Each structure stands twice: as structure tokens, then as C-alpha cells.
N, CA and C atoms as an extended XYZ file, in Angstrom:
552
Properties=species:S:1:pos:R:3:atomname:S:1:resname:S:1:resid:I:1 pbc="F F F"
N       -12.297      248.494      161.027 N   UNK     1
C       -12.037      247.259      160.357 CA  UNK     1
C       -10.571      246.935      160.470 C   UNK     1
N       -10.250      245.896      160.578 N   UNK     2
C        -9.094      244.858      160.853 CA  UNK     2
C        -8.969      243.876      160.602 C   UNK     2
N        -7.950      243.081      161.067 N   UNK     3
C        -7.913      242.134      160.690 CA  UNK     3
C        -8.336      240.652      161.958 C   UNK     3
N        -8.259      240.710      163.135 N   UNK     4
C        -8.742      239.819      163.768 CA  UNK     4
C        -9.854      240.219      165.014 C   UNK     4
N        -9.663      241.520      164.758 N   UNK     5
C       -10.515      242.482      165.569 CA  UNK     5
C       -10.390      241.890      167.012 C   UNK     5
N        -9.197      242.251      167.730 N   UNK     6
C        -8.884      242.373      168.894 CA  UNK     6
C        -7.671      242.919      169.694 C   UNK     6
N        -7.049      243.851      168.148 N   UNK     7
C        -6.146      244.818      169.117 CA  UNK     7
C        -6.941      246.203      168.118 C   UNK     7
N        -6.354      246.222      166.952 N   UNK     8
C        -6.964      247.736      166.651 CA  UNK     8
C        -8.156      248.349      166.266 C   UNK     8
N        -9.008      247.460      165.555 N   UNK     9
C       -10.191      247.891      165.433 CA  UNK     9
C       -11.452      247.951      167.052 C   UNK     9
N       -10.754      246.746      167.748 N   UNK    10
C       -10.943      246.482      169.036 CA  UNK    10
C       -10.596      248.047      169.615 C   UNK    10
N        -9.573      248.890      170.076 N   UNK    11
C        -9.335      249.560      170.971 CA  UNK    11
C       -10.423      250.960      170.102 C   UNK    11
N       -10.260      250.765      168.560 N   UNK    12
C       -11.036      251.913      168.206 CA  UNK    12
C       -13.114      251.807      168.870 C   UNK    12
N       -13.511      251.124      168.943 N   UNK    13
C       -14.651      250.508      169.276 CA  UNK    13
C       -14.626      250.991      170.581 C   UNK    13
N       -14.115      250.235      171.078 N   UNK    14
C       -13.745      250.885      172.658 CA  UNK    14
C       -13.808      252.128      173.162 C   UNK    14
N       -12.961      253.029      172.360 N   UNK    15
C       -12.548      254.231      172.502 CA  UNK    15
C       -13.908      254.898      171.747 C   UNK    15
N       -14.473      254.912      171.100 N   UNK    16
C       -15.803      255.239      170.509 CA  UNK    16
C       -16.997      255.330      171.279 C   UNK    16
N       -17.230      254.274      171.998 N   UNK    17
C       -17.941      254.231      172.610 CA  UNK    17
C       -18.142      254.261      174.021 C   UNK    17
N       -16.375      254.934      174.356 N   UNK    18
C       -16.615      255.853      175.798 CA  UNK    18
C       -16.482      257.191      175.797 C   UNK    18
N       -15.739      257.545      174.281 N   UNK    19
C       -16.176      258.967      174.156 CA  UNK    19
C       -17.412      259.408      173.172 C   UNK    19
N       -18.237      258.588      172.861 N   UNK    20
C       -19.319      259.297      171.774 CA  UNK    20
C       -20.911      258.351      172.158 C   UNK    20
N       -20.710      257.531      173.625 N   UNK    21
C       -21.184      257.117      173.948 CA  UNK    21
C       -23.303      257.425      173.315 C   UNK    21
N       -23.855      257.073      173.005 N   UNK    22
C       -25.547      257.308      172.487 CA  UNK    22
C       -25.619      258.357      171.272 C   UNK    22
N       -24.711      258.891      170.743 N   UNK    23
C       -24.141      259.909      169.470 CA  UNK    23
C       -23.431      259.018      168.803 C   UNK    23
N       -22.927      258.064      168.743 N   UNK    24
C       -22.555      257.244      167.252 CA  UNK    24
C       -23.293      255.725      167.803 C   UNK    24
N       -23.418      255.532      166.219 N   UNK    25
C       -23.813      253.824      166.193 CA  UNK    25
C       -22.443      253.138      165.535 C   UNK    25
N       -22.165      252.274      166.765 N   UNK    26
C       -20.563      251.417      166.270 CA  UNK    26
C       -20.742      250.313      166.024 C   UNK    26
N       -20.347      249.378      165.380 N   UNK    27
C       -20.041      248.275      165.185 CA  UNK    27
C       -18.203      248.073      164.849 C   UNK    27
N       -17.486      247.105      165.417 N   UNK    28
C       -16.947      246.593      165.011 CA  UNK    28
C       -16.675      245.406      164.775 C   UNK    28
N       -15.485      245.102      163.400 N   UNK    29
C       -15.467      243.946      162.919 CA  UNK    29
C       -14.109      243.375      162.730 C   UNK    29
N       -13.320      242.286      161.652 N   UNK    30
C       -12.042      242.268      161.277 CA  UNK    30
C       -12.307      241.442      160.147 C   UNK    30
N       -11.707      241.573      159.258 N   UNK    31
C       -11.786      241.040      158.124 CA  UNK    31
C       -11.509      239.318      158.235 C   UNK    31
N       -10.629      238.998      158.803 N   UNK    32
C       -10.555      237.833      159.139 CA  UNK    32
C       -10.733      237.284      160.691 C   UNK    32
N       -11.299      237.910      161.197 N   UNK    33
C       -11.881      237.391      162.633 CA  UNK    33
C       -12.414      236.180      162.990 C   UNK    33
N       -12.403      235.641      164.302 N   UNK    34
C       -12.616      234.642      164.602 CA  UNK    34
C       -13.586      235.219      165.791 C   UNK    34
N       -15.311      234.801      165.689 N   UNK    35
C       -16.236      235.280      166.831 CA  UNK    35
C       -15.847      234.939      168.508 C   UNK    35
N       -15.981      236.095      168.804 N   UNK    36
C       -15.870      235.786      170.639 CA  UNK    36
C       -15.019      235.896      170.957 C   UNK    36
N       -13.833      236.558      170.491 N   UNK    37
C       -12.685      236.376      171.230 CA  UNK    37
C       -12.706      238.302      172.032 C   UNK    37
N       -12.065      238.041      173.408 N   UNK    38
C       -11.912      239.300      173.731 CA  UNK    38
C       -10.956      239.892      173.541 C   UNK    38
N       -11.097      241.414      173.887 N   UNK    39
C        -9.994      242.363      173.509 CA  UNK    39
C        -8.442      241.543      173.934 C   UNK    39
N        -6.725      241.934      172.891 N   UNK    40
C        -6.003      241.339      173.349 CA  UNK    40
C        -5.600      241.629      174.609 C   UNK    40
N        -4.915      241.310      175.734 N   UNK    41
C        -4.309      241.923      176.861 CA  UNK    41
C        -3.760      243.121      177.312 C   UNK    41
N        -2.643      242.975      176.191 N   UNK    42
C        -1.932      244.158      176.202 CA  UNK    42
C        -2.626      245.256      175.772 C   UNK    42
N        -3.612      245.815      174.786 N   UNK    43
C        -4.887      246.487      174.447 CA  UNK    43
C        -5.598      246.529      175.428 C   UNK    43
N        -5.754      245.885      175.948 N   UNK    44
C        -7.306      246.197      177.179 CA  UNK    44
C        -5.605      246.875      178.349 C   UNK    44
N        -5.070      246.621      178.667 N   UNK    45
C        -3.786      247.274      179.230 CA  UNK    45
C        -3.598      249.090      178.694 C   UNK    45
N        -3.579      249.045      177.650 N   UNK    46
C        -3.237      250.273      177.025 CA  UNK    46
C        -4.767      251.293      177.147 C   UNK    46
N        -5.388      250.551      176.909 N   UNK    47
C        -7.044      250.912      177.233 CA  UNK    47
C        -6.987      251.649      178.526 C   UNK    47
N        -7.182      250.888      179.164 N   UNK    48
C        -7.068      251.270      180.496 CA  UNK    48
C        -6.476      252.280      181.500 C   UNK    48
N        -5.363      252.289      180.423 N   UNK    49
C        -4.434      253.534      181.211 CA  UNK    49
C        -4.815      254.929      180.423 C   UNK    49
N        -6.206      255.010      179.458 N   UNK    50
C        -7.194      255.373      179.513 CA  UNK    50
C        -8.436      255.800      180.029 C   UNK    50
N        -8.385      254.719      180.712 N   UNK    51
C        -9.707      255.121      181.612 CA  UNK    51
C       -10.648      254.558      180.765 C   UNK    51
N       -10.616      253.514      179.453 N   UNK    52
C       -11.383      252.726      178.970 CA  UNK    52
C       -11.060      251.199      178.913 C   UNK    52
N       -12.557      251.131      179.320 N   UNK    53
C       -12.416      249.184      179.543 CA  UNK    53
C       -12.794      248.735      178.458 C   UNK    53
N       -12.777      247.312      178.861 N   UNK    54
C       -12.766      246.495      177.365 CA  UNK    54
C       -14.107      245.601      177.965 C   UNK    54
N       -14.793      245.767      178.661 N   UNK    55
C       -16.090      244.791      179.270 CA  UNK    55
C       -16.777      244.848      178.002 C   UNK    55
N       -17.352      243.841      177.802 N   UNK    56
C       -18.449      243.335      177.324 CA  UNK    56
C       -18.139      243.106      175.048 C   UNK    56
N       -16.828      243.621      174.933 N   UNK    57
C       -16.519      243.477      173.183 CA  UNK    57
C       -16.285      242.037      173.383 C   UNK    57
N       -16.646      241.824      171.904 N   UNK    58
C       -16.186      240.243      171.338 CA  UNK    58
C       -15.974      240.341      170.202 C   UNK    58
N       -14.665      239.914      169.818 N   UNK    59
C       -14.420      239.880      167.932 CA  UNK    59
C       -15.551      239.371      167.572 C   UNK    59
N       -15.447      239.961      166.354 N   UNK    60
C       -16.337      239.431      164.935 CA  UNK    60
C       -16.168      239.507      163.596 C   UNK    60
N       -16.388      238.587      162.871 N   UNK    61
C       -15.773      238.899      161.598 CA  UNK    61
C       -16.584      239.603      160.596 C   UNK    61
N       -16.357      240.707      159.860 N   UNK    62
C       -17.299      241.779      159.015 CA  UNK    62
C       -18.233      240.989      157.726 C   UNK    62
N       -18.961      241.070      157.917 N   UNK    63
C       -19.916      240.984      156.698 CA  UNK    63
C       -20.527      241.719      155.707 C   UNK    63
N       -20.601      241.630      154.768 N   UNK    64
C       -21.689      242.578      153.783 CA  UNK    64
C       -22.616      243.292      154.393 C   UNK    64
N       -23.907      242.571      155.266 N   UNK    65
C       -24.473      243.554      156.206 CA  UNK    65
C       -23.938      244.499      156.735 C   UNK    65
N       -22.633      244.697      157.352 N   UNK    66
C       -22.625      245.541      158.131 CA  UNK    66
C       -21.777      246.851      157.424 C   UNK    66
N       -21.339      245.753      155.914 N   UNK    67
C       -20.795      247.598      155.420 CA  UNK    67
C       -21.916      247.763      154.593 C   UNK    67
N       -23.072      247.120      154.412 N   UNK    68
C       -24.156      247.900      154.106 CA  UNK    68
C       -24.704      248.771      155.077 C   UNK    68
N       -25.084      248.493      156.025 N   UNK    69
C       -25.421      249.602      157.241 CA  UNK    69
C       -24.515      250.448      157.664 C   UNK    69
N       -23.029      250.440      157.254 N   UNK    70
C       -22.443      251.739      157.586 CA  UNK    70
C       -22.618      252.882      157.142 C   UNK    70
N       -22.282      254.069      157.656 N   UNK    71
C       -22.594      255.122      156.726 CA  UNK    71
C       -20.914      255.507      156.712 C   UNK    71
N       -20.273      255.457      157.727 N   UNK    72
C       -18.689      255.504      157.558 CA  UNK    72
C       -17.609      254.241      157.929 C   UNK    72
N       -16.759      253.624      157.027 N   UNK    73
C       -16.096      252.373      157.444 CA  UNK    73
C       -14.681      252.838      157.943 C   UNK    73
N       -13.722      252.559      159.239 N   UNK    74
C       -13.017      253.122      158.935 CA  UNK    74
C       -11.964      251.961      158.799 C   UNK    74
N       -11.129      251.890      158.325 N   UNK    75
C        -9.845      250.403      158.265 CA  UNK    75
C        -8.814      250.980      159.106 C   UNK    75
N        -7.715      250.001      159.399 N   UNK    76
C        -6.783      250.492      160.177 CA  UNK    76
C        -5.510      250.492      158.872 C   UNK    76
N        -5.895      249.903      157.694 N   UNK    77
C        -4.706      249.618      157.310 CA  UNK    77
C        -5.158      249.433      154.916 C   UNK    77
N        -4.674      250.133      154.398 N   UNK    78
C        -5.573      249.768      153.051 CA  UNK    78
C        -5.629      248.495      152.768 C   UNK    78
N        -4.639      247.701      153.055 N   UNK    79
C        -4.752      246.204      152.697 CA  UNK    79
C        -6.678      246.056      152.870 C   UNK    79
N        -7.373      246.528      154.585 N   UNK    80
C        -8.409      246.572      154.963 CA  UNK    80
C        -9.177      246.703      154.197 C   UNK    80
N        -8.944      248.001      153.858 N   UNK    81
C        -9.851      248.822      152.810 CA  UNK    81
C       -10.189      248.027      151.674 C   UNK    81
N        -9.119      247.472      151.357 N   UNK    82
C        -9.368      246.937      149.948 CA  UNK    82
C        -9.852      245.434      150.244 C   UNK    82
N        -9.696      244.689      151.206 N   UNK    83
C       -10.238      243.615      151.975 CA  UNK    83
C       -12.279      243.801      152.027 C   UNK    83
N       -12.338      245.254      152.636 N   UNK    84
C       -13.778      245.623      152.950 CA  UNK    84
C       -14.298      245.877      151.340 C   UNK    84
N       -13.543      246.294      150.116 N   UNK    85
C       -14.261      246.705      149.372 CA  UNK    85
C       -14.664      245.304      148.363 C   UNK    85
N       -13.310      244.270      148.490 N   UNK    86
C       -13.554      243.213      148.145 CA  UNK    86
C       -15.371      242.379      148.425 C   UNK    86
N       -15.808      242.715      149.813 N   UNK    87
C       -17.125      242.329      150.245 CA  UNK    87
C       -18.030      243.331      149.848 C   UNK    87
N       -18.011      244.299      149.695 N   UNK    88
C       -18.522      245.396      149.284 CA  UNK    88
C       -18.032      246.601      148.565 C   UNK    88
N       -17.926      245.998      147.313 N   UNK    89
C       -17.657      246.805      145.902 CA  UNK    89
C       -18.234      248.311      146.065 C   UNK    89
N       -19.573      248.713      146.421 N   UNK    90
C       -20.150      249.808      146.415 CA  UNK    90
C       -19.668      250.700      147.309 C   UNK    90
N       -18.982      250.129      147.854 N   UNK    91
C       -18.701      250.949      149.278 CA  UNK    91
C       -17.333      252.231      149.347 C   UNK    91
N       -16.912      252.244      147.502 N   UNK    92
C       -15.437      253.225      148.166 CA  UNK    92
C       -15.626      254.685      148.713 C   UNK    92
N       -16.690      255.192      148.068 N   UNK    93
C       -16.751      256.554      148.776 CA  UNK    93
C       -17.319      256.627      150.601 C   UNK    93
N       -17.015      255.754      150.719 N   UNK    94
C       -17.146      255.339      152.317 CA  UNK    94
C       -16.193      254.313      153.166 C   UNK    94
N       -15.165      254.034      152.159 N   UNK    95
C       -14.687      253.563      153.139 CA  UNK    95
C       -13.114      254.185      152.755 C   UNK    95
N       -12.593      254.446      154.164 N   UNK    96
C       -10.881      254.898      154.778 CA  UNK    96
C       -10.313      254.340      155.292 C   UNK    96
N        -9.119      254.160      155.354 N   UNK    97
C        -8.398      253.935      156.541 CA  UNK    97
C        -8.473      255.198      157.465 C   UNK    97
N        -8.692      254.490      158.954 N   UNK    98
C        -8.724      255.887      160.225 CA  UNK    98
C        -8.095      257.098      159.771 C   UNK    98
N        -6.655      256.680      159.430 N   UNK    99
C        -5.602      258.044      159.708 CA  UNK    99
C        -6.146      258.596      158.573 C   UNK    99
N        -5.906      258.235      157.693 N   UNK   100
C        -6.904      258.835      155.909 CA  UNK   100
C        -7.848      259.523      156.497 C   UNK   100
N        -8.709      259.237      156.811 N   UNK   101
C       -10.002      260.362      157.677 CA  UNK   101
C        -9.500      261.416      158.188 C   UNK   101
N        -8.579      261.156      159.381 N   UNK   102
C        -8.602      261.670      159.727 CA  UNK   102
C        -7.459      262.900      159.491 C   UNK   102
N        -6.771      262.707      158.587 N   UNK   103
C        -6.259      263.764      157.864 CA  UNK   103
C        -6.965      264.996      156.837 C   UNK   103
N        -7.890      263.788      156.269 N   UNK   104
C        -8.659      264.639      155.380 CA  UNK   104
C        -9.822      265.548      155.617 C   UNK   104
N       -10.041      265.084      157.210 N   UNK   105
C       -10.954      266.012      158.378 CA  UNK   105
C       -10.229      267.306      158.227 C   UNK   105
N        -8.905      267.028      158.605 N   UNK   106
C        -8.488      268.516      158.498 CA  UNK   106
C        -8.580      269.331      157.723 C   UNK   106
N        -8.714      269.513      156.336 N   UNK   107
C        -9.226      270.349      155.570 CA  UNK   107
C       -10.657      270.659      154.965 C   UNK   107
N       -11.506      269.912      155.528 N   UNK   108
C       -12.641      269.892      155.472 CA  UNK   108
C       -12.928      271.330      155.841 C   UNK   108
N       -14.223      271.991      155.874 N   UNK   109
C       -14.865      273.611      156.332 CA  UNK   109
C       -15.103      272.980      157.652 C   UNK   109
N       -15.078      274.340      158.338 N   UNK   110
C       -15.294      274.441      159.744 CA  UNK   110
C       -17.109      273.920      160.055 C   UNK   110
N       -17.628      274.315      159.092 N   UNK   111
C       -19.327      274.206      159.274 CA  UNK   111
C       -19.732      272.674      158.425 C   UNK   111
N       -18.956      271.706      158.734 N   UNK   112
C       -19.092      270.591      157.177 CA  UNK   112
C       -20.046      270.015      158.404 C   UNK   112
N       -21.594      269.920      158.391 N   UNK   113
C       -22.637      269.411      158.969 CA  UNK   113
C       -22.081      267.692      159.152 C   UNK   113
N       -22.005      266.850      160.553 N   UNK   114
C       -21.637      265.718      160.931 CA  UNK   114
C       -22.921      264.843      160.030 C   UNK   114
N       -23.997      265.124      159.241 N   UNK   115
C       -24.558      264.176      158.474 CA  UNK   115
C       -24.215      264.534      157.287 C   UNK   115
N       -23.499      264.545      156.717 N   UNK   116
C       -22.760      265.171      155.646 CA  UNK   116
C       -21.022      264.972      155.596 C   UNK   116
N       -20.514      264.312      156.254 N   UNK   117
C       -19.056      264.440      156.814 CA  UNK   117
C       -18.472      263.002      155.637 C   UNK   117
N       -19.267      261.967      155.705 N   UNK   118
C       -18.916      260.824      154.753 CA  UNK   118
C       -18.688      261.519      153.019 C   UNK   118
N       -19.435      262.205      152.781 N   UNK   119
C       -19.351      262.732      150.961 CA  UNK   119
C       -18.348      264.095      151.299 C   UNK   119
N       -18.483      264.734      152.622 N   UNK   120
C       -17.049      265.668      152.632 CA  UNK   120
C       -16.070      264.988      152.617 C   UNK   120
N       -15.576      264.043      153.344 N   UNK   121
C       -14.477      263.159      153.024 CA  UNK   121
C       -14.045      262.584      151.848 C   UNK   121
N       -15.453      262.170      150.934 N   UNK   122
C       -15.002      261.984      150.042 CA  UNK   122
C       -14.209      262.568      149.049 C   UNK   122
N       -15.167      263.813      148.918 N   UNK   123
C       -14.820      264.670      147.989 CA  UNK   123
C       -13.074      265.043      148.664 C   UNK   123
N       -13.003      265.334      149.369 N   UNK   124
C       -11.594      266.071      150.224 CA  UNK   124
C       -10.619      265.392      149.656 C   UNK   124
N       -10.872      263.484      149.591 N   UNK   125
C        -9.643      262.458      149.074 CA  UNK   125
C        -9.637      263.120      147.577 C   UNK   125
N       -10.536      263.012      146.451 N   UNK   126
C       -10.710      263.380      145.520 CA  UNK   126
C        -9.571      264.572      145.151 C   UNK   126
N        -9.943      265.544      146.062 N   UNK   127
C        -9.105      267.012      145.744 CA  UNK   127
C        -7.823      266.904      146.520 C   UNK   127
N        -7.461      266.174      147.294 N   UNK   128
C        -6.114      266.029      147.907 CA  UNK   128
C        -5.722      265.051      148.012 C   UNK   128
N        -5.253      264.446      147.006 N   UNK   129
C        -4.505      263.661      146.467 CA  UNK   129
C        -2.962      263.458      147.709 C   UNK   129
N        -2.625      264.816      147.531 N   UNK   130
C        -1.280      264.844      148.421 CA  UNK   130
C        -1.319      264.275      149.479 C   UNK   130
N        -2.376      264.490      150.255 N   UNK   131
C        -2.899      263.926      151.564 CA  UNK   131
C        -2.805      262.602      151.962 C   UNK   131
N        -3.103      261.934      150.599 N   UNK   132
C        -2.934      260.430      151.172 CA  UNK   132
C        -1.468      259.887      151.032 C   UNK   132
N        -1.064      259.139      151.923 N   UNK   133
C         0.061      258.754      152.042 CA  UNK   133
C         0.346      257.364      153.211 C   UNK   133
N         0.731      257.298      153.916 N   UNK   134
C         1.157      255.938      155.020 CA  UNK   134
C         0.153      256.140      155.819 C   UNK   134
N        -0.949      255.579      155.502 N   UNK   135
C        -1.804      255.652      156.908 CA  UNK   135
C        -2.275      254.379      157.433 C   UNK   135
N        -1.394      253.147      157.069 N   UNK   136
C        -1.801      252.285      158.035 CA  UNK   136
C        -1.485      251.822      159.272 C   UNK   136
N        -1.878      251.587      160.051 N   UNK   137
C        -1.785      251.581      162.001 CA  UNK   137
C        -1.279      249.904      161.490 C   UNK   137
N         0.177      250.009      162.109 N   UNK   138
C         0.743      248.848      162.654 CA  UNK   138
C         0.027      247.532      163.480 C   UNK   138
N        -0.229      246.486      163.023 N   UNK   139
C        -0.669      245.194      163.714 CA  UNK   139
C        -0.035      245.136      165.075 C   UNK   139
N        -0.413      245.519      166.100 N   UNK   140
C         1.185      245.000      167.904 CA  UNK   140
C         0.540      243.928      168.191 C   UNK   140
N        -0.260      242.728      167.234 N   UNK   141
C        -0.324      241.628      168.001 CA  UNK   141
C         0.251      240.847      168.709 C   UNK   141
N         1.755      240.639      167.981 N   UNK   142
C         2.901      239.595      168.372 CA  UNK   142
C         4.222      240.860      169.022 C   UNK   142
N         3.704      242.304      169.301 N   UNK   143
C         4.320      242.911      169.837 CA  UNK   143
C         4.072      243.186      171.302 C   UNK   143
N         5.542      243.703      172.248 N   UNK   144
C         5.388      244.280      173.360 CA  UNK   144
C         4.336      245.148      173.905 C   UNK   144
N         3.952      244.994      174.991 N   UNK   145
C         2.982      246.331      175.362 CA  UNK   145
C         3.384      247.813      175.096 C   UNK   145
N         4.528      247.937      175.034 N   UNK   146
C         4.342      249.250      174.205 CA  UNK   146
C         4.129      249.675      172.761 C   UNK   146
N         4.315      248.548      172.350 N   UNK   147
C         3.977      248.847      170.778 CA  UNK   147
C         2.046      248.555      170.801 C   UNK   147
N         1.503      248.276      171.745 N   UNK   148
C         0.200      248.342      171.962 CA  UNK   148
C        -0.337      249.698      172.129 C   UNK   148
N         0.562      250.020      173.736 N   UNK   149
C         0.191      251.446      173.719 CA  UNK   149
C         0.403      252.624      172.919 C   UNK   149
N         1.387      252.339      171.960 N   UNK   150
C         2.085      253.290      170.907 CA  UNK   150
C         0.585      253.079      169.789 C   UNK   150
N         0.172      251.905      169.489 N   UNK   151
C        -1.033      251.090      168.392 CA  UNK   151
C        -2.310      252.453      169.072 C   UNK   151
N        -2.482      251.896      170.189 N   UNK   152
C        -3.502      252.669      170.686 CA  UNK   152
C        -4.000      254.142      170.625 C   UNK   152
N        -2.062      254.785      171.086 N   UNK   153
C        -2.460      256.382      170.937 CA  UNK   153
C        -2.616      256.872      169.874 C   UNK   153
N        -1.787      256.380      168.644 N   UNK   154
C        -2.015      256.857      167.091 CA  UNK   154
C        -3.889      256.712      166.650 C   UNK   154
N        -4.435      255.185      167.033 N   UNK   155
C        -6.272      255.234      167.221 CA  UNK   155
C        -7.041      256.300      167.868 C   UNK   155
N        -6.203      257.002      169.016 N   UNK   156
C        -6.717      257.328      169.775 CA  UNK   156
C        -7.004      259.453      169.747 C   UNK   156
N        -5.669      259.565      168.526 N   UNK   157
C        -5.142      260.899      168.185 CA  UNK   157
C        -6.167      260.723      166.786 C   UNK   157
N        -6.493      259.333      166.133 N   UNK   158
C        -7.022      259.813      164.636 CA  UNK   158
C        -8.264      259.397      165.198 C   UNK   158
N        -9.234      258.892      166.493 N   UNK   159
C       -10.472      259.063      166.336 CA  UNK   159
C       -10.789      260.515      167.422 C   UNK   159
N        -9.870      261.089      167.999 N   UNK   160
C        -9.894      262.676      168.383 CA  UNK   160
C       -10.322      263.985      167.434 C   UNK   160
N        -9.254      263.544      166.580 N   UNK   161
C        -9.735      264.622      165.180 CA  UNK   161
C       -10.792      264.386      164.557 C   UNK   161
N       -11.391      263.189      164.478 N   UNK   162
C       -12.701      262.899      163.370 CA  UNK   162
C       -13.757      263.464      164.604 C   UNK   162
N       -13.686      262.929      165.945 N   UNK   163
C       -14.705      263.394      166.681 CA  UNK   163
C       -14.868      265.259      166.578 C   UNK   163
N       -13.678      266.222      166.958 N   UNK   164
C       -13.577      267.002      167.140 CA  UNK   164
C       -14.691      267.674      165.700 C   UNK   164
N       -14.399      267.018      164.366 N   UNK   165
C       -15.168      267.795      163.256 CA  UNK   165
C       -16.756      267.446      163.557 C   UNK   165
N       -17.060      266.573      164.174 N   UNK   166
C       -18.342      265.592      164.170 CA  UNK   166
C       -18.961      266.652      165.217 C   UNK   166
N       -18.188      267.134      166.656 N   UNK   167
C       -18.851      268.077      167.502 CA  UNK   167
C       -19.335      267.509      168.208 C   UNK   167
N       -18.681      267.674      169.619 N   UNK   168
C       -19.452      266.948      170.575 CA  UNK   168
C       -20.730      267.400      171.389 C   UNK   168
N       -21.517      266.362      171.445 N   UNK   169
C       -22.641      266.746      172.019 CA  UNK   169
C       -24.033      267.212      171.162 C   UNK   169
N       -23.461      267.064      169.794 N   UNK   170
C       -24.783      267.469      168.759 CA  UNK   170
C       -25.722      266.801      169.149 C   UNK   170
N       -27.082      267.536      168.897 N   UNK   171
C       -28.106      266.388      168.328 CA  UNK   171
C       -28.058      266.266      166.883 C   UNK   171
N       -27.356      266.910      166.541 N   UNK   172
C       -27.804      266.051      164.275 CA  UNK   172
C       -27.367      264.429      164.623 C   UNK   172
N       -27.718      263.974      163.599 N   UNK   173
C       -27.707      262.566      163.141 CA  UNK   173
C       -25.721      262.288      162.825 C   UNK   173
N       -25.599      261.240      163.866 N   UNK   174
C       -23.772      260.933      163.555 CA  UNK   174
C       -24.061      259.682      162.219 C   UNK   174
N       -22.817      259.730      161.642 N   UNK   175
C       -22.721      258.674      161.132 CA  UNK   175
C       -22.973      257.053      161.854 C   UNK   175
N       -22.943      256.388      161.181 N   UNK   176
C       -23.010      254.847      161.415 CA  UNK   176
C       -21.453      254.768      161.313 C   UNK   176
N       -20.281      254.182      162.402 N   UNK   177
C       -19.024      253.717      162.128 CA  UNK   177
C       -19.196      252.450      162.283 C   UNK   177
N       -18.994      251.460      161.170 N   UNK   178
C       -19.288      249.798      161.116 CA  UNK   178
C       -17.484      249.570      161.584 C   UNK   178
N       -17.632      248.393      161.328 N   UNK   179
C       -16.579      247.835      162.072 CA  UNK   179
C       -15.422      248.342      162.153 C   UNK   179
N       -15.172      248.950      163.035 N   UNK   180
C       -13.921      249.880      163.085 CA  UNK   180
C       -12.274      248.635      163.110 C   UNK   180
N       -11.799      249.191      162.005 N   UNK   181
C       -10.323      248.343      162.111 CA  UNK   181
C        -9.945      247.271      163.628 C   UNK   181
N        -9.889      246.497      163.629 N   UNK   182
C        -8.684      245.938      164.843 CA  UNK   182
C        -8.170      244.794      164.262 C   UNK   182
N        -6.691      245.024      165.202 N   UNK   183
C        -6.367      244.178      164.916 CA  UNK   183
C        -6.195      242.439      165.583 C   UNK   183
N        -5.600      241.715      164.950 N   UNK   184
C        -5.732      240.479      165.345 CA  UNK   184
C        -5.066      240.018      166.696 C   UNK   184
């Protein structure tokens, strides 16, 4: 989740679904999005020097449906968070900002079952308080391509660690990630 969903929640989507390709169900969205627009330039640029394309995404703007069907939301930024919870009140023990996750992955147990990983997280924010701190991913809309590619690798280091606990290649059941942050 983001805000125009076409640099950060955009590259997280992206990046999701060339590394967790038929093992997660993605959606992304932006809180204030405008439908159809494609990934920004400089993002599908930074992508790329990845080895991930940007074919076939189109912004969209998040709805209630879809943080009802999430089972994990992730934001790029709390403004997000609190944007997503605004549409969906029910939703805090599910929804993070990325880096928030993915910090709080780290202390999670080595055996924390990937259908089970949303109420470990929870609980984890709960008990580590300390943990949370600056985790929102910078907007590089109106920035240089490197502040894209800089946008990108920080997405790209906090959806590494969440994958790494999730285990690649399971068959258990992954979470649902609904509209993953991007930005505008």
C-alpha cells in the first residue's frame, strides 16, 4: 500500500511476484491512486536492473474489499497504515508498514509456520515495542533515478527477509499480500 501505486507499492508487487511467483496471492494498491497508470520510469528502470519487469501492472486505488481479502497488508509508510486502517478499522493486527514486518520477522521463532506469520507479527509488535521505529520508505516520485533505485533496494532487502521466514518453495498456505505500498 501507497500512495499512487506506481513507484513503491508498484516495485513491491513486482518484486513479489517474480520471486514468490504461484506461492503468494498479491494484490496491489495506493491509497490515493489513480486506475491504469503504469509503473513510474525510473522504477521499472531500477526494476530491471533486477531482472524484474514491470509488463502487465496498472495502478489502482485500494478498497475495503481488498483489505478484507488480505490476510497481510503491507504499507510503505504509517501515514499508509493509518490511511488503510481509516478504510478498514478491523484491520490493525494485519496491517504494517514493509520495514515494520520486516524487522519484526526477525525475532519471530525459526519454526513460526508461514500460515500463522500474520498473528506472529502481531504478537512480536505487541512485545517489541523497541522495534518499531522509522520505517517508512521514502516517496522518489519527483526524485532522481537513484533515489528510485535506493526506494527499490530498501523494498527489495524488506520483502527478502519476510520471504526468507515464509520459506521458499513451501506448499503450506502463504498469506494473501493485498496491496502492497507504492508509491505515486
Amino acid at each position: 500500500m501507497c500512495t499512487g501505486n506506481i513507484c513503491r507499492s508498484a516495485a513491491a508487487d513486482r518484486l513479489l511476484h517474480a520471486w514468490a511467483a504461484g506461492s503468494l496471492d498479491v494484490r496491489s494498491a495506493g491509497v490515493r491512486a489513480r486506475d491504469g497508470w503504469p509503473v513510474h520510469p525510473h522504477t521499472a528502470a531500477a526494476l530491471a536492473r533486477l531482472g524484474v519487469g514491470t509488463d502487465g501492472f496498472a495502478s489502482r486505488r485500494l478498497s475495503a474489499a481488498d483489505a478484507e481479502w488480505a490476510d497481510l497488508i503491507l504499507t510503505m509508510t504509517t501515514d499508509h497504515r493509518d490511511a488503510v486502517l481509516a478504510v478498514y478499522p478491523r484491520g490493525l493486527r494485519k496491517v504494517f508498514t514493509l520495514r515494520e514486518a520486516a524487522a519484526l520477522s526477525t525475532v519471530l521463532p525459526e519454526d513460526v509456520e508461514p500460515a500463522r506469520l500474520v498473528t506472529a507479527l502481531a504478537e512480536a509488535r505487541s512485545l517489541h515495542r523497541g522495534l518499531v521505529g522509522a520505517y517508512d520508505v521514502v516517496d522518489p516520485i519527483d526524485g532522481p533515478p537513484d533515489l528510485h533505485a535506493e526506494v527499490v533496494g530498501q523494498i527489495s532487502a524488506a520483502l527478502g527477509t519476510l520471504l526468507a521466514v515464509l520459506g521458499a518453495g513451501d506448499a503450506v498456505r502463504r498469506p494473501h499480500l493485498p496491496p502492497v505500498p507504492g508509491a505515486v
